[in-house]
Coordinates of C-alpha atoms in Angstrom, one line a residue:
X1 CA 1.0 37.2 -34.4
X2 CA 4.2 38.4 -33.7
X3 CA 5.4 41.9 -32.7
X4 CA 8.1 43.4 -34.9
X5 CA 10.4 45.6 -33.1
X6 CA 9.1 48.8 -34.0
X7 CA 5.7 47.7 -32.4
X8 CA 7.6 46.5 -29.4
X9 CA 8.8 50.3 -28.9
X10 CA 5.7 51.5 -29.8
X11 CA 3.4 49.4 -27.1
X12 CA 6.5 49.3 -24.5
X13 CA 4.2 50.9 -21.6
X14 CA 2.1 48.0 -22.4
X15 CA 4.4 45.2 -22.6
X16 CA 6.1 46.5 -19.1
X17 CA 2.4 45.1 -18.1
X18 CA 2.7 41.7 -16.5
X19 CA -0.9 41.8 -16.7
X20 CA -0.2 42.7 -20.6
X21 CA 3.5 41.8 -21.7
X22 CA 4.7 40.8 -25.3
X23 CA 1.3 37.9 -25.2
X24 CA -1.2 40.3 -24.4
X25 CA -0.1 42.6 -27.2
X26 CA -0.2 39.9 -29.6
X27 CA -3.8 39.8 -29.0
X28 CA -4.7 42.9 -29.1
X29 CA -2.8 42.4 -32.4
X30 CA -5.1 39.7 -34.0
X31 CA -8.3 41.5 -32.3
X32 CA -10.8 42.5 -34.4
X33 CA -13.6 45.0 -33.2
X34 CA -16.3 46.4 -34.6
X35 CA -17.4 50.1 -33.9
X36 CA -20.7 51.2 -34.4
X37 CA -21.3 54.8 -35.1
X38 CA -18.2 56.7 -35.0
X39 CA -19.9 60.0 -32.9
X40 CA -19.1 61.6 -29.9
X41 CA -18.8 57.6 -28.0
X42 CA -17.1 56.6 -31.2
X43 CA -14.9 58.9 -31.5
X44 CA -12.5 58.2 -28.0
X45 CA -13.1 54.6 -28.6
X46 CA -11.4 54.2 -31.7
X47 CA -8.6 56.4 -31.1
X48 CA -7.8 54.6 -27.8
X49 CA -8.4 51.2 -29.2
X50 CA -6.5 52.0 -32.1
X51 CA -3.5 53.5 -30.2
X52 CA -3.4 50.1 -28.0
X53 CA -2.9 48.7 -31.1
X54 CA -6.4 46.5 -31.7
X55 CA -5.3 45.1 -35.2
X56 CA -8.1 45.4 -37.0
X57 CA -11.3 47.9 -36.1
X58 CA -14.1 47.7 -38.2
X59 CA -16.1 50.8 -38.5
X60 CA -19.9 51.2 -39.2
X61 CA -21.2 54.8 -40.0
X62 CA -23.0 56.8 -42.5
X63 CA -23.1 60.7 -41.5
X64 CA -21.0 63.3 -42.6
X65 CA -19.0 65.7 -40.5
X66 CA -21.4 68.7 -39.5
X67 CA -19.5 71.3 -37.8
X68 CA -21.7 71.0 -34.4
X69 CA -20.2 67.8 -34.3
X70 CA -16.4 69.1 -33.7
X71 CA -17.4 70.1 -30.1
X72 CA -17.4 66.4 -28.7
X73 CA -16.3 64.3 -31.9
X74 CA -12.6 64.7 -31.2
X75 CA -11.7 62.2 -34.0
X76 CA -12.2 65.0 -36.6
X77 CA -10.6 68.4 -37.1
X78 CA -12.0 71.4 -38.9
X79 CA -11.3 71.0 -42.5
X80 CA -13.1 67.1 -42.3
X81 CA -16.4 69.6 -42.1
X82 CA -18.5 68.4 -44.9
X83 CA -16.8 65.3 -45.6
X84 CA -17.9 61.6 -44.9
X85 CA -17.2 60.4 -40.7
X86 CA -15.9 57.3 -42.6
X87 CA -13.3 58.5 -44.8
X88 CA -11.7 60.9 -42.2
X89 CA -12.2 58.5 -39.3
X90 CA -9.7 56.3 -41.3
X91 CA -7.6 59.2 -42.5
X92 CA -7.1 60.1 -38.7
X93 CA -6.2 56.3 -37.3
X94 CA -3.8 55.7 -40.2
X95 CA -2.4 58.5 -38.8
X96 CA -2.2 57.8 -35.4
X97 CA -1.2 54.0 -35.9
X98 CA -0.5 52.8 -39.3
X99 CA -0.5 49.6 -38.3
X100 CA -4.4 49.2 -37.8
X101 CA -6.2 48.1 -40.3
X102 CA -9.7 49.9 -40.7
X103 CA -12.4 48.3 -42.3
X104 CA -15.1 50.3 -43.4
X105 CA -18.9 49.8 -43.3
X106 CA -20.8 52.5 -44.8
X107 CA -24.6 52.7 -44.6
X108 CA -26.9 52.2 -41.4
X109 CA -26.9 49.0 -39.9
X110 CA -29.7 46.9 -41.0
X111 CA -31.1 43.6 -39.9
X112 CA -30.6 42.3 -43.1
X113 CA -27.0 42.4 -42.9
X114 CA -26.3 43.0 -38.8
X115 CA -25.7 39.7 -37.7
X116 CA -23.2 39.3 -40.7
X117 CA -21.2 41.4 -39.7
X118 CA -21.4 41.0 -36.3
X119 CA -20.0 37.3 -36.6
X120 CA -17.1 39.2 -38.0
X121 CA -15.7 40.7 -34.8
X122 CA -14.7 39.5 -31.1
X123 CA -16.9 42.0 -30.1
X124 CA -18.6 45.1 -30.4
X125 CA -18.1 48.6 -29.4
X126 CA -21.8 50.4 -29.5
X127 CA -21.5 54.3 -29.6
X128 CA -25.1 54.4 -31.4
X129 CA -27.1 57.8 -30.2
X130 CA -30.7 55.9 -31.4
X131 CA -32.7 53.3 -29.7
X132 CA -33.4 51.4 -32.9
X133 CA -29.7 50.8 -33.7
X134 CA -28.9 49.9 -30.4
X135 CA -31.5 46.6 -30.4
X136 CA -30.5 45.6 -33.1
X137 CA -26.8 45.7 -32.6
X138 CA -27.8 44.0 -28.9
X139 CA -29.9 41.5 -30.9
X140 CA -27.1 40.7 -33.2
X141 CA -24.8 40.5 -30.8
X142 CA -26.5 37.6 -28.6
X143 CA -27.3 35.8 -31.6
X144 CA -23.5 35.6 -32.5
X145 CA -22.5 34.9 -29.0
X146 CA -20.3 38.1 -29.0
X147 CA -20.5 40.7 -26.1
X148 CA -21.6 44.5 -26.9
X149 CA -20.3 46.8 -25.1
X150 CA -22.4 49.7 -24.3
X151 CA -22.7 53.2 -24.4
X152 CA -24.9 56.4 -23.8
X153 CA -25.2 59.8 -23.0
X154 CA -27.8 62.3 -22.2
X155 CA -26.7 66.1 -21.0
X156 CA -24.9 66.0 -18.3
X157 CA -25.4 61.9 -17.5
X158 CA -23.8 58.9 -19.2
X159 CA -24.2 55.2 -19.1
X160 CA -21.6 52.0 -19.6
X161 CA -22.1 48.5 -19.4
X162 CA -21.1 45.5 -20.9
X163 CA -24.6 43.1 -22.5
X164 CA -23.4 39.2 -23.4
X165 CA -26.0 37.3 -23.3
X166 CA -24.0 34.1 -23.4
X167 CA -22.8 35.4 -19.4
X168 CA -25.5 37.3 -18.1
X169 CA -28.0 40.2 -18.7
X170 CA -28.7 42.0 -22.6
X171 CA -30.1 45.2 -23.5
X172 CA -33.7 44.2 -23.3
X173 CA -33.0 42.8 -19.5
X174 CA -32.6 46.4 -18.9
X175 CA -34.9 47.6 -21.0
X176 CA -37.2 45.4 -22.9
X177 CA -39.4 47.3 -25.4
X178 CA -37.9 50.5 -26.8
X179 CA -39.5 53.8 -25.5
X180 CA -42.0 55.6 -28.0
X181 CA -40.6 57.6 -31.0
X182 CA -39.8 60.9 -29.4
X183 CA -40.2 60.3 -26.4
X184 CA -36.4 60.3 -25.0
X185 CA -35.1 63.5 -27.1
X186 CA -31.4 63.0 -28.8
X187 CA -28.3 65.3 -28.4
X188 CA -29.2 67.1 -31.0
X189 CA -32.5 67.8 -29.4
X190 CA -31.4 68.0 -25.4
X191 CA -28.0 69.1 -25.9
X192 CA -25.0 67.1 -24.0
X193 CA -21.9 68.4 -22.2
X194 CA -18.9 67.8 -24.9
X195 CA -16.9 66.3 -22.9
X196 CA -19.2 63.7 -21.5
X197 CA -19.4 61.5 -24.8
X198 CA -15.0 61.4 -24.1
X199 CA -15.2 60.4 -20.3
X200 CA -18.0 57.4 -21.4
X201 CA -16.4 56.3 -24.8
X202 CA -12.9 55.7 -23.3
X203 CA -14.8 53.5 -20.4
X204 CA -16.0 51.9 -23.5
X205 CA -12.6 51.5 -25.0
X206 CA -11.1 50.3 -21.7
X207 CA -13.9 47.7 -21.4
X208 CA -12.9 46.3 -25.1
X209 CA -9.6 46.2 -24.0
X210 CA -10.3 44.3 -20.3
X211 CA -12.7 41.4 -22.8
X212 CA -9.8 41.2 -25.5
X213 CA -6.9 40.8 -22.9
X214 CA -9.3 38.5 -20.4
X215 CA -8.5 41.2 -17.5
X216 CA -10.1 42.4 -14.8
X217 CA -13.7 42.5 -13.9
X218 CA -15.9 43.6 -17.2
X219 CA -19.2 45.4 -16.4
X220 CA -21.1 42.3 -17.4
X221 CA -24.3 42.4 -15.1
X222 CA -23.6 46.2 -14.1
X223 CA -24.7 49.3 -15.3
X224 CA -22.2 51.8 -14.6
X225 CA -24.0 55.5 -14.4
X226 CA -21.6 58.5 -14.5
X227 CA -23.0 62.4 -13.1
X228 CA -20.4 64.7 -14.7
X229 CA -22.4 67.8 -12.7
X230 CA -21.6 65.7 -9.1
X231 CA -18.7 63.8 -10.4
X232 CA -20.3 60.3 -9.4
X233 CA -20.3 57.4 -10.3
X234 CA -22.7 54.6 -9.8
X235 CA -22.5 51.2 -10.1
X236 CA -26.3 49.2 -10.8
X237 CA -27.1 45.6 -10.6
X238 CA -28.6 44.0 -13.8
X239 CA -30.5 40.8 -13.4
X240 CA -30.7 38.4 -16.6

């Protein structure tokens, strides 16, 4: 796909990249990525990915906007309150870059129709906030051979990682079985620093970009483990 010149001005910073230059871009161009959940991980994720200019991000959510969600969801504004995540998630990265097409998926994701849409995308961005979602999009994911790239938070603590089976360690090498309903309590039940969800999500965003472009070193194998109360970050081997 080539660029037109009014998306070479607009990713200039990128194509200045060697790393990156007019080839890159083009890739990120004819990407397609898959968000699940489009929360307070979500949120950073898809407006980064969508400014880089990933060309087409699908989006999987079904919640509406509640106004606790406006202190750490910073893809939604006020007067979204009350209105569905998907339709101002799209209303916001039209805005931000018209040339990104959004696909929308409304509905949970269900294993009758999660590895179908899985096979869909280069990869997938997980900002799930519940341990039965984030399985099954692992699940789906090393069935279709694509990597998931991981995400959670918990008050003041947040987690990033990158699971492809297909080159070392999944979800369930980490942790095999999920825990007991109710026994790990959810933002809405521990609370979570609002910024914390921003500081994780854009990790995500920069490890979609790292797969798409083939740069760097992704966090395949590690678990990277952020304390926003010490401002540390460390780094944990994963076995398959």
């Amino acid at each position: 796909m080539s660029l037109s010149p009014s998306e070479r001005a607009r990713y200039a910073r990128h194509i200045l990249l060697p790393e990156v230059g007019a080839a890159g871009q083009e890739r990120l161009k004819a990407a397609k990525v898959l968000l699940v959940g489009a929360g307070g991980l979500g949120s950073p994720a898809a407006l980064y990915l969508a400014a880089a200019g990933v060309g087409t991000l699908g989006v999987a959510e079904f919640d509406a906007v509640d106004p606790s969600n406006l202190q750490r969801q910073v893809l939604y504004g006020t007067g979204d309150a009350g209105r569905p995540k998907l339709e101002a998630a799209a209303r916001r990265l039209a805005d931000l870059n018209p040339s990104v097409t959004v696909v929308p998926h409304p509905g949970r994701l269900t294993a009758e129709h999660a590895l179908e849409t899985v096979r869909r995308y280069d990869l997938v961005v997980d900002g799930s906030d519940d341990f039965a979602t984030r399985y099954l999009v692992n699940d789906a994911c090393a069935l279709a051979g694509v990597p998931d790239v991981y995400g959670a938070v918990y008050r003041f603590e947040g987690q990033a990682s990158v699971f492809w089976a297909a080159k070392g360690p999944c979800y369930r090498c980490l942790h095999p079985e999920p825990p007991p309903p109710g026994l790990v309590p959810n933002c809405a039940e521990a609370g979570v620093l609002g910024v914390l969800p921003g500081v994780v999500g854009t990790l995500q965003a920069a490890e979609a970009l790292k797969l798409l472009l083939g740069l760097g070193e992704p966090l395949v194998g590690t678990l990277l483990v952020y304390d926003a109360l010490a401002a540390d970050f460390a780094r944990l081997a994963l076995k398959k």
